[in-house]
CSV table of C-alpha atoms in Angstrom, one decimal:
chain,number,residue,atom,x,y,z
A,1,UNK,CA,57.9,57.6,331.0
A,2,UNK,CA,56.3,58.9,327.4
A,3,UNK,CA,57.4,55.6,325.8
A,4,UNK,CA,55.8,53.1,328.8
A,5,UNK,CA,52.8,55.6,328.8
A,6,UNK,CA,52.3,55.1,324.4
A,7,UNK,CA,52.3,51.2,325.6
A,8,UNK,CA,49.9,51.3,327.2
A,9,UNK,CA,47.8,53.8,325.3
A,10,UNK,CA,47.9,51.2,322.2
A,11,UNK,CA,48.1,48.3,324.4
A,12,UNK,CA,44.9,48.9,326.3
A,13,UNK,CA,42.0,49.6,323.5
A,14,UNK,CA,43.9,46.4,321.9
A,15,UNK,CA,41.5,44.0,324.0
A,16,UNK,CA,38.5,45.4,322.5
A,17,UNK,CA,40.3,44.5,318.6
A,18,UNK,CA,39.1,41.6,317.1
A,19,UNK,CA,41.9,38.4,316.7
A,20,UNK,CA,40.9,36.5,313.7
A,21,UNK,CA,42.7,37.4,309.8
A,22,UNK,CA,39.4,35.6,307.5
A,23,UNK,CA,38.7,34.2,304.0
A,24,UNK,CA,37.0,36.2,301.8
A,25,UNK,CA,35.3,33.6,299.9
A,26,UNK,CA,36.4,34.2,296.7
A,27,UNK,CA,34.5,37.7,296.8
A,28,UNK,CA,38.3,39.4,296.2
A,29,UNK,CA,39.3,37.4,294.3
A,30,UNK,CA,38.7,39.0,291.5
A,31,UNK,CA,41.4,41.9,293.2
A,32,UNK,CA,43.9,40.0,294.6
A,33,UNK,CA,43.1,40.1,297.9
A,34,UNK,CA,42.0,36.7,299.5
A,35,UNK,CA,43.1,37.2,302.8
A,36,UNK,CA,42.3,40.5,304.6
A,37,UNK,CA,44.5,40.7,307.4
A,38,UNK,CA,42.5,43.1,310.1
A,39,UNK,CA,42.3,44.1,313.8
A,40,UNK,CA,44.9,43.1,316.7
A,41,UNK,CA,47.3,41.1,313.6
A,42,UNK,CA,46.9,43.9,311.3
A,43,UNK,CA,48.4,46.4,314.2
A,44,UNK,CA,50.7,43.9,315.0
A,45,UNK,CA,52.0,43.5,311.5
A,46,UNK,CA,52.5,47.2,311.1
A,47,UNK,CA,54.3,47.6,314.2
A,48,UNK,CA,56.8,44.5,313.6
A,49,UNK,CA,57.1,45.6,309.7
A,50,UNK,CA,56.4,42.9,308.0
A,51,UNK,CA,55.7,41.7,304.1
A,52,UNK,CA,52.2,42.0,304.3
A,53,UNK,CA,50.4,39.4,302.2
A,54,UNK,CA,49.8,40.3,298.7
A,55,UNK,CA,51.1,43.2,299.0
A,56,UNK,CA,50.3,46.2,296.4
A,57,UNK,CA,53.4,46.8,293.4
A,58,UNK,CA,54.5,50.4,293.9
A,59,UNK,CA,55.5,53.1,290.9
A,60,UNK,CA,60.1,53.4,291.8
A,61,UNK,CA,59.7,56.4,289.4
A,62,UNK,CA,57.9,59.6,288.1
A,63,UNK,CA,57.0,58.3,284.4
A,64,UNK,CA,54.3,57.5,282.2
A,65,UNK,CA,52.6,53.9,282.6
A,66,UNK,CA,51.9,51.1,279.5
A,67,UNK,CA,50.1,48.4,279.6
A,68,UNK,CA,52.3,45.4,277.4
A,69,UNK,CA,50.0,41.9,277.4
A,70,UNK,CA,51.8,39.2,275.9
A,71,UNK,CA,48.8,36.6,276.0
A,72,UNK,CA,48.2,36.1,279.7
A,73,UNK,CA,51.2,37.5,280.8
A,74,UNK,CA,50.8,40.9,281.4
A,75,UNK,CA,53.6,44.1,282.0
A,76,UNK,CA,52.9,47.1,283.0
A,77,UNK,CA,56.3,49.9,281.5
A,78,UNK,CA,57.2,52.7,283.5
A,79,UNK,CA,58.7,55.6,280.9
A,80,UNK,CA,60.4,58.7,282.5
A,81,UNK,CA,62.2,61.3,279.9
A,82,UNK,CA,63.6,64.1,281.3
A,83,UNK,CA,65.1,67.0,279.2
A,84,UNK,CA,69.0,68.5,279.5
A,85,UNK,CA,71.4,71.4,278.0
A,86,UNK,CA,74.4,70.8,277.2
A,87,UNK,CA,76.4,74.2,276.3
A,88,UNK,CA,79.1,75.2,274.1
A,89,UNK,CA,81.1,78.8,274.4
A,90,UNK,CA,82.5,79.5,270.6
A,91,UNK,CA,86.1,79.9,270.5
A,92,UNK,CA,86.8,83.4,268.7
A,93,UNK,CA,88.0,82.2,265.1
A,94,UNK,CA,86.2,79.2,265.0
A,95,UNK,CA,83.2,79.2,262.4
A,96,UNK,CA,80.0,77.6,263.6
A,97,UNK,CA,79.6,74.5,260.7
A,98,UNK,CA,76.0,74.0,262.0
A,99,UNK,CA,72.8,75.0,262.7
A,100,UNK,CA,70.2,75.3,265.0
A,101,UNK,CA,67.4,71.6,264.9
A,102,UNK,CA,70.8,69.4,263.2
A,103,UNK,CA,71.0,66.7,264.4
A,104,UNK,CA,74.6,65.9,265.7
A,105,UNK,CA,76.0,62.6,267.2
A,106,UNK,CA,78.9,62.2,270.1
A,107,UNK,CA,81.8,63.3,268.5
A,108,UNK,CA,80.9,65.4,265.9
A,109,UNK,CA,82.1,69.3,265.1
A,110,UNK,CA,80.4,71.7,266.3
A,111,UNK,CA,82.7,74.5,264.5
A,112,UNK,CA,85.5,74.7,262.8
A,113,UNK,CA,88.8,76.3,262.6
A,114,UNK,CA,89.8,79.0,259.7
A,115,UNK,CA,92.3,77.8,257.9
A,116,UNK,CA,94.4,81.4,257.9
A,117,UNK,CA,94.5,79.7,261.6
A,118,UNK,CA,98.6,79.6,262.5
A,119,UNK,CA,98.7,76.1,263.8
A,120,UNK,CA,99.3,75.9,267.3
A,121,UNK,CA,101.7,73.4,267.2
A,122,UNK,CA,104.9,76.0,265.4
A,123,UNK,CA,103.9,78.0,268.4
A,124,UNK,CA,107.1,77.9,270.9
A,125,UNK,CA,106.9,79.0,274.4
A,126,UNK,CA,109.1,78.9,277.2
A,127,UNK,CA,108.9,77.3,280.8
A,128,UNK,CA,108.1,81.1,282.2
A,129,UNK,CA,105.0,82.5,280.4
A,130,UNK,CA,102.9,84.0,282.0
A,131,UNK,CA,98.6,83.4,282.5
A,132,UNK,CA,97.6,85.4,279.4
A,133,UNK,CA,100.2,83.9,277.0
A,134,UNK,CA,98.7,80.4,278.6
A,135,UNK,CA,95.0,81.5,278.4
A,136,UNK,CA,95.4,82.6,274.7
A,137,UNK,CA,97.2,79.4,273.5
A,138,UNK,CA,94.3,77.1,275.4
A,139,UNK,CA,92.0,79.4,272.9
A,140,UNK,CA,94.0,78.9,270.2
A,141,UNK,CA,94.1,74.7,270.4
A,142,UNK,CA,90.2,74.9,270.7
A,143,UNK,CA,90.5,76.6,267.9
A,144,UNK,CA,92.6,74.2,266.1
A,145,UNK,CA,90.9,71.2,266.9
A,146,UNK,CA,87.4,72.5,266.8
A,147,UNK,CA,84.2,72.5,269.1
A,148,UNK,CA,83.6,68.7,269.4
A,149,UNK,CA,79.9,67.8,270.2
A,150,UNK,CA,80.1,65.9,274.2
A,151,UNK,CA,76.4,63.8,274.0
A,152,UNK,CA,74.7,63.6,271.0
A,153,UNK,CA,71.0,65.0,270.6
A,154,UNK,CA,70.0,68.5,269.3
A,155,UNK,CA,71.5,71.5,267.9
A,156,UNK,CA,70.1,75.2,269.1
A,157,UNK,CA,72.2,78.1,267.8
A,158,UNK,CA,72.2,80.9,270.2
A,159,UNK,CA,73.1,84.5,270.4
A,160,UNK,CA,76.4,85.4,271.6
A,161,UNK,CA,78.7,82.8,270.1
A,162,UNK,CA,77.2,80.1,272.3
A,163,UNK,CA,75.8,76.7,270.9
A,164,UNK,CA,73.6,74.5,272.6
A,165,UNK,CA,73.3,70.4,272.5
A,166,UNK,CA,69.3,69.8,273.5
A,167,UNK,CA,69.1,65.8,275.1
A,168,UNK,CA,67.0,63.9,276.5
A,169,UNK,CA,67.5,60.3,278.9
A,170,UNK,CA,65.1,57.8,279.3
A,171,UNK,CA,64.2,56.1,282.7
A,172,UNK,CA,62.6,53.0,283.2
A,173,UNK,CA,60.9,50.2,285.3
A,174,UNK,CA,58.9,47.0,284.2
A,175,UNK,CA,56.6,45.5,286.9
A,176,UNK,CA,55.3,42.1,285.7
A,177,UNK,CA,51.7,42.9,286.9
A,178,UNK,CA,50.1,38.9,288.8
A,179,UNK,CA,46.9,37.5,286.8
A,180,UNK,CA,45.0,38.3,289.9
A,181,UNK,CA,45.5,41.5,290.8
A,182,UNK,CA,43.3,45.3,290.4
A,183,UNK,CA,45.4,47.1,287.7
A,184,UNK,CA,44.5,50.9,289.7
A,185,UNK,CA,45.9,52.3,286.5
A,186,UNK,CA,45.7,52.7,282.4
A,187,UNK,CA,47.8,52.8,279.3
A,188,UNK,CA,48.7,56.2,279.6
A,189,UNK,CA,48.7,57.7,282.4
A,190,UNK,CA,51.2,59.7,284.5
A,191,UNK,CA,51.8,57.8,287.6
A,192,UNK,CA,54.6,59.4,290.8
A,193,UNK,CA,57.1,57.6,292.9
A,194,UNK,CA,55.1,55.8,295.5
A,195,UNK,CA,51.9,55.1,293.5
A,196,UNK,CA,50.3,51.7,294.4
A,197,UNK,CA,49.9,50.3,291.0
A,198,UNK,CA,47.8,46.9,292.5
A,199,UNK,CA,45.2,46.4,294.6
A,200,UNK,CA,46.5,45.1,297.7
A,201,UNK,CA,48.0,46.6,301.3
A,202,UNK,CA,51.9,48.9,301.1
A,203,UNK,CA,55.0,47.5,302.2
A,204,UNK,CA,56.7,49.5,305.1
A,205,UNK,CA,60.6,49.1,303.8
A,206,UNK,CA,58.7,49.8,299.8
A,207,UNK,CA,57.7,53.2,301.4
A,208,UNK,CA,60.9,54.1,303.2
A,209,UNK,CA,62.4,52.9,299.9
A,210,UNK,CA,60.8,55.8,297.6
A,211,UNK,CA,59.5,58.3,299.3
A,212,UNK,CA,62.0,58.2,303.1
A,213,UNK,CA,61.3,58.7,306.2
A,214,UNK,CA,57.9,60.5,306.5
A,215,UNK,CA,56.0,58.5,304.0
A,216,UNK,CA,56.6,55.9,306.3
A,217,UNK,CA,55.7,58.0,309.2
A,218,UNK,CA,52.7,59.2,308.0
A,219,UNK,CA,51.7,55.8,306.9
A,220,UNK,CA,52.1,54.2,310.0
A,221,UNK,CA,49.8,55.9,311.9
A,222,UNK,CA,47.6,56.3,309.9
A,223,UNK,CA,47.0,52.3,308.9
A,224,UNK,CA,46.5,52.1,312.8
A,225,UNK,CA,44.4,54.2,313.4
A,226,UNK,CA,42.7,52.5,310.7
A,227,UNK,CA,42.1,50.1,312.5
A,228,UNK,CA,41.0,51.4,316.1
A,229,UNK,CA,38.8,53.4,314.1
A,230,UNK,CA,37.1,50.6,312.8
A,231,UNK,CA,36.0,49.2,316.4
A,232,UNK,CA,35.2,52.8,317.5
A,233,UNK,CA,38.4,53.3,319.6
A,234,UNK,CA,40.5,56.6,320.0
A,235,UNK,CA,43.8,57.0,320.3
A,236,UNK,CA,45.8,59.7,320.2
A,237,UNK,CA,48.2,60.4,317.7
A,238,UNK,CA,51.0,60.9,319.9
A,239,UNK,CA,51.0,57.4,321.2
A,240,UNK,CA,51.7,56.4,318.3
A,241,UNK,CA,54.7,58.3,316.5
A,242,UNK,CA,56.5,57.0,320.2
A,243,UNK,CA,56.5,54.1,318.3
A,244,UNK,CA,56.7,54.7,314.9
A,245,UNK,CA,59.8,57.1,316.0
A,246,UNK,CA,61.6,54.1,318.0
A,247,UNK,CA,60.6,51.8,314.5
A,248,UNK,CA,63.5,54.2,312.7
A,249,UNK,CA,66.2,55.5,315.0
A,250,UNK,CA,68.9,53.3,313.2
A,251,UNK,CA,70.7,53.9,310.3
A,252,UNK,CA,72.5,51.2,308.0
A,253,UNK,CA,76.1,52.4,307.5
A,254,UNK,CA,77.2,52.7,303.4
A,255,UNK,CA,80.0,54.4,303.8
A,256,UNK,CA,82.8,54.9,307.0
A,257,UNK,CA,84.4,58.2,305.6
A,258,UNK,CA,87.3,58.4,308.0
A,259,UNK,CA,85.3,57.7,311.2
A,260,UNK,CA,85.3,54.6,312.7
A,261,UNK,CA,82.4,52.9,312.3
A,262,UNK,CA,81.7,49.9,309.5
A,263,UNK,CA,79.7,49.3,306.4
A,264,UNK,CA,76.6,47.9,306.9
A,265,UNK,CA,76.7,48.7,310.6
A,266,UNK,CA,73.8,49.4,312.9
A,267,UNK,CA,73.7,52.7,314.5
A,268,UNK,CA,72.0,55.6,316.5
A,269,UNK,CA,70.5,58.3,314.7
A,270,UNK,CA,72.1,60.8,317.1
A,271,UNK,CA,75.0,58.8,317.5
A,272,UNK,CA,75.4,58.3,313.8
A,273,UNK,CA,75.0,62.3,313.0
A,274,UNK,CA,77.0,63.8,316.6
A,275,UNK,CA,79.8,60.9,315.1
A,276,UNK,CA,79.9,62.5,312.2
A,277,UNK,CA,79.6,66.5,313.9
A,278,UNK,CA,83.0,65.3,315.0
A,279,UNK,CA,84.5,64.5,311.3
A,280,UNK,CA,84.0,67.3,309.9
A,281,UNK,CA,84.4,69.8,312.8
A,282,UNK,CA,88.5,68.2,312.2
A,283,UNK,CA,88.2,68.7,308.6
A,284,UNK,CA,87.3,64.7,308.0
A,285,UNK,CA,85.4,63.3,305.9
A,286,UNK,CA,81.7,62.2,307.2
A,287,UNK,CA,79.9,58.4,306.9
A,288,UNK,CA,76.8,58.1,305.0
A,289,UNK,CA,74.3,55.9,305.4
A,290,UNK,CA,70.3,54.8,304.5
A,291,UNK,CA,67.6,54.9,308.0
A,292,UNK,CA,66.4,51.4,308.3
A,293,UNK,CA,62.9,50.8,309.6
A,294,UNK,CA,63.5,48.0,312.1
A,295,UNK,CA,60.0,46.1,314.2
A,296,UNK,CA,59.2,46.9,317.6
A,297,UNK,CA,61.2,43.1,318.6
A,298,UNK,CA,63.9,44.3,316.5
A,299,UNK,CA,64.3,48.2,317.9
A,300,UNK,CA,64.6,46.5,321.4
A,301,UNK,CA,67.3,44.2,321.3
A,302,UNK,CA,69.2,46.9,319.1
A,303,UNK,CA,69.1,49.3,322.0
A,304,UNK,CA,72.5,51.2,323.3
A,305,UNK,CA,71.6,49.7,326.7
A,306,UNK,CA,72.9,46.4,326.7
A,307,UNK,CA,70.7,45.6,329.7
A,308,UNK,CA,68.2,46.8,328.5
A,309,UNK,CA,67.9,44.8,325.6
A,310,UNK,CA,68.8,41.4,327.7
A,311,UNK,CA,65.3,42.4,329.6
A,312,UNK,CA,63.7,41.7,326.5
A,313,UNK,CA,64.2,39.0,324.6
A,314,UNK,CA,67.5,36.3,323.6
A,315,UNK,CA,69.1,37.1,327.1
A,316,UNK,CA,71.9,34.7,326.8
A,317,UNK,CA,73.1,36.6,323.5
A,318,UNK,CA,73.0,39.6,324.5
A,319,UNK,CA,74.8,39.4,327.9
A,320,UNK,CA,77.6,37.1,325.5
A,321,UNK,CA,78.2,39.7,322.9
A,322,UNK,CA,78.4,42.5,325.5
A,323,UNK,CA,80.5,41.1,326.9
A,324,UNK,CA,82.9,39.7,323.9
A,325,UNK,CA,83.0,43.6,322.9
A,326,UNK,CA,83.5,45.3,325.8
A,327,UNK,CA,80.1,47.1,326.0
A,328,UNK,CA,79.8,49.8,328.2
A,329,UNK,CA,75.6,50.4,330.0
A,330,UNK,CA,75.1,54.6,330.6
A,331,UNK,CA,71.6,53.4,332.3
A,332,UNK,CA,70.0,56.3,330.8
A,333,UNK,CA,66.7,53.9,330.1
A,334,UNK,CA,64.2,53.3,333.0
A,335,UNK,CA,65.2,49.3,332.4
A,336,UNK,CA,68.4,49.5,333.0
A,337,UNK,CA,67.8,51.5,336.5
A,338,UNK,CA,65.5,49.5,337.5
A,339,UNK,CA,67.3,46.1,337.3
A,340,UNK,CA,70.1,47.1,339.0
A,341,UNK,CA,67.5,48.8,341.8
A,342,UNK,CA,68.4,52.2,341.2
A,343,UNK,CA,65.9,55.2,340.7
A,344,UNK,CA,64.8,55.7,337.5
A,345,UNK,CA,65.9,58.6,335.6
A,346,UNK,CA,62.1,60.3,335.4
A,347,UNK,CA,61.0,63.4,337.4
A,348,UNK,CA,57.9,66.2,336.4
A,349,UNK,CA,60.1,69.3,338.0
A,350,UNK,CA,62.2,71.4,334.7
A,351,UNK,CA,65.6,72.6,335.5
A,352,UNK,CA,67.1,75.4,335.2
A,353,UNK,CA,70.6,76.5,335.0
A,354,UNK,CA,70.6,79.5,336.9
A,355,UNK,CA,73.4,82.2,336.6
A,356,UNK,CA,75.8,82.2,340.0
A,357,UNK,CA,74.9,85.3,342.1
A,358,UNK,CA,77.3,87.9,342.9
A,359,UNK,CA,77.1,90.1,346.0
A,360,UNK,CA,78.3,93.3,345.1
A,361,UNK,CA,80.7,95.0,347.7
A,362,UNK,CA,78.8,96.4,350.8
A,363,UNK,CA,80.5,100.1,352.2
A,364,UNK,CA,82.7,100.5,354.7
A,365,UNK,CA,80.8,101.8,357.4
A,366,UNK,CA,78.3,98.9,356.6
A,367,UNK,CA,81.2,96.6,357.0
A,368,UNK,CA,82.3,97.9,360.3
A,369,UNK,CA,79.3,98.0,361.7
A,370,UNK,CA,79.2,94.1,360.9
A,371,UNK,CA,82.4,93.0,361.9
A,372,UNK,CA,81.9,95.3,365.6
A,373,UNK,CA,81.5,93.0,368.7
A,374,UNK,CA,78.4,93.2,370.1
A,375,UNK,CA,77.4,93.4,374.1
A,376,UNK,CA,78.5,90.3,374.9
A,377,UNK,CA,82.1,90.8,373.2
A,378,UNK,CA,81.0,88.0,370.6
A,379,UNK,CA,82.3,88.9,366.7
A,380,UNK,CA,81.7,88.7,362.7
A,381,UNK,CA,80.6,84.5,362.6
A,382,UNK,CA,81.3,83.8,366.3
A,383,UNK,CA,77.6,84.6,367.1
A,384,UNK,CA,75.2,87.9,367.8
A,385,UNK,CA,73.5,89.7,365.9
A,386,UNK,CA,76.0,91.1,364.1
A,387,UNK,CA,77.9,87.5,363.7
A,388,UNK,CA,74.5,86.1,362.4
A,389,UNK,CA,74.0,88.5,359.8
A,390,UNK,CA,77.4,88.0,358.4
A,391,UNK,CA,76.7,84.6,358.6
A,392,UNK,CA,74.2,85.2,356.2
A,393,UNK,CA,75.8,87.7,354.0
A,394,UNK,CA,78.6,85.3,354.0
A,395,UNK,CA,76.6,82.0,352.9
A,396,UNK,CA,74.8,84.1,349.8
A,397,UNK,CA,78.3,85.2,348.5
A,398,UNK,CA,79.0,81.5,349.3
A,399,UNK,CA,76.0,80.1,347.5
A,400,UNK,CA,76.4,77.8,344.0
A,401,UNK,CA,74.9,77.8,340.8
A,402,UNK,CA,72.5,75.4,341.3
A,403,UNK,CA,69.5,76.9,342.6
A,404,UNK,CA,70.5,76.3,346.2
A,405,UNK,CA,69.1,78.2,349.0
A,406,UNK,CA,70.1,79.8,352.2
A,407,UNK,CA,68.6,81.0,355.0
A,408,UNK,CA,69.4,84.6,353.3
A,409,UNK,CA,67.3,83.6,349.9
A,410,UNK,CA,64.5,83.7,352.3
A,411,UNK,CA,65.5,87.1,354.5
A,412,UNK,CA,64.8,90.5,353.0
A,413,UNK,CA,67.6,93.0,352.2
A,414,UNK,CA,65.4,95.8,354.0
A,415,UNK,CA,64.8,93.7,357.2
A,416,UNK,CA,68.7,92.9,357.3
A,417,UNK,CA,69.4,96.2,356.7
A,418,UNK,CA,67.0,97.5,359.7
A,419,UNK,CA,68.2,94.8,362.0
A,420,UNK,CA,71.4,96.4,361.4
A,421,UNK,CA,70.8,99.6,362.1
A,422,UNK,CA,69.1,98.1,366.2
């Protein structure tokens, strides 16, 4: 099993790693890193998804950095400004009352109706008016009331009877920087989401929330490899990736939609996708969820198999909860099959679904020879040469699609034809 091979590939070289967390004696205090975790404790810290000591502050949004000093207190403000356009179509018969470059507030009039326009309120309509008449009335009402700005901003009058209001939306985040931390950015620098602002190790949970699952997977693999490379140990990335994949196999339900899932429930990612696919096929609303990073201990306890979880830790609690909720173990993994003494679901051959074998109808003359009695009076599958051939053809015709072999599989068709002639 790939999981066991991965654990052995990581654990065996782990015996060569250092077992200590050393103190720098004040040398690194200037940069905010006093205790540096390395060696085996660092690998354990990564695989358990723990918050590291002296974790770095990470930018949550893209933007421009501004350093604000208040005595000894330092605050880093990141501001992101986005420009938007709100476009309007000037109603027929209305006059534009603004020009390009004007500043307008929400509710200001952009285009006013002409004084000669007849009021829409005086227009009598019937209950059975056509769509064309209804659209015409809407245009008249818009011209009577004028074109109103929905947002505040700067006006841009364009050709074709269109007006655009250009406005900006500002998003900001502020971070209090500890006095002992060393800043990686300066006043006025452009930063991107996920960029470390201070010195120190990164928190994998922050990377997951800001940059997503793929970024945290790459970070964990690279950080584990750094520890082993420092000791001169070479490990293939695939072994670490197998473990990291299990750490990100769960999602937390935000909104259940039309599914039977519960808000806040931890669900296997494949079960979540399968449930949503069924609901979408039935025309329902799918559930929404967020990926969750679990340490290997919690990931093992949150497996679908309660037998595998009980064999790891907290046996009493796991078995009690399984009994109360009426869980069913489908015995798809290694540990649960070993526990009950069943063959493990692991093999080296590849099972290929083969189409069923179809034998075409044989010529009448050949069938007559097959069914004819031999010298001893035996006929068909009762015995004799012809009987043996009939039995083989019958077995071949009845062969299922499981790929099982019969005597006809090993006997060429030409040989059987010669046997019939003899």
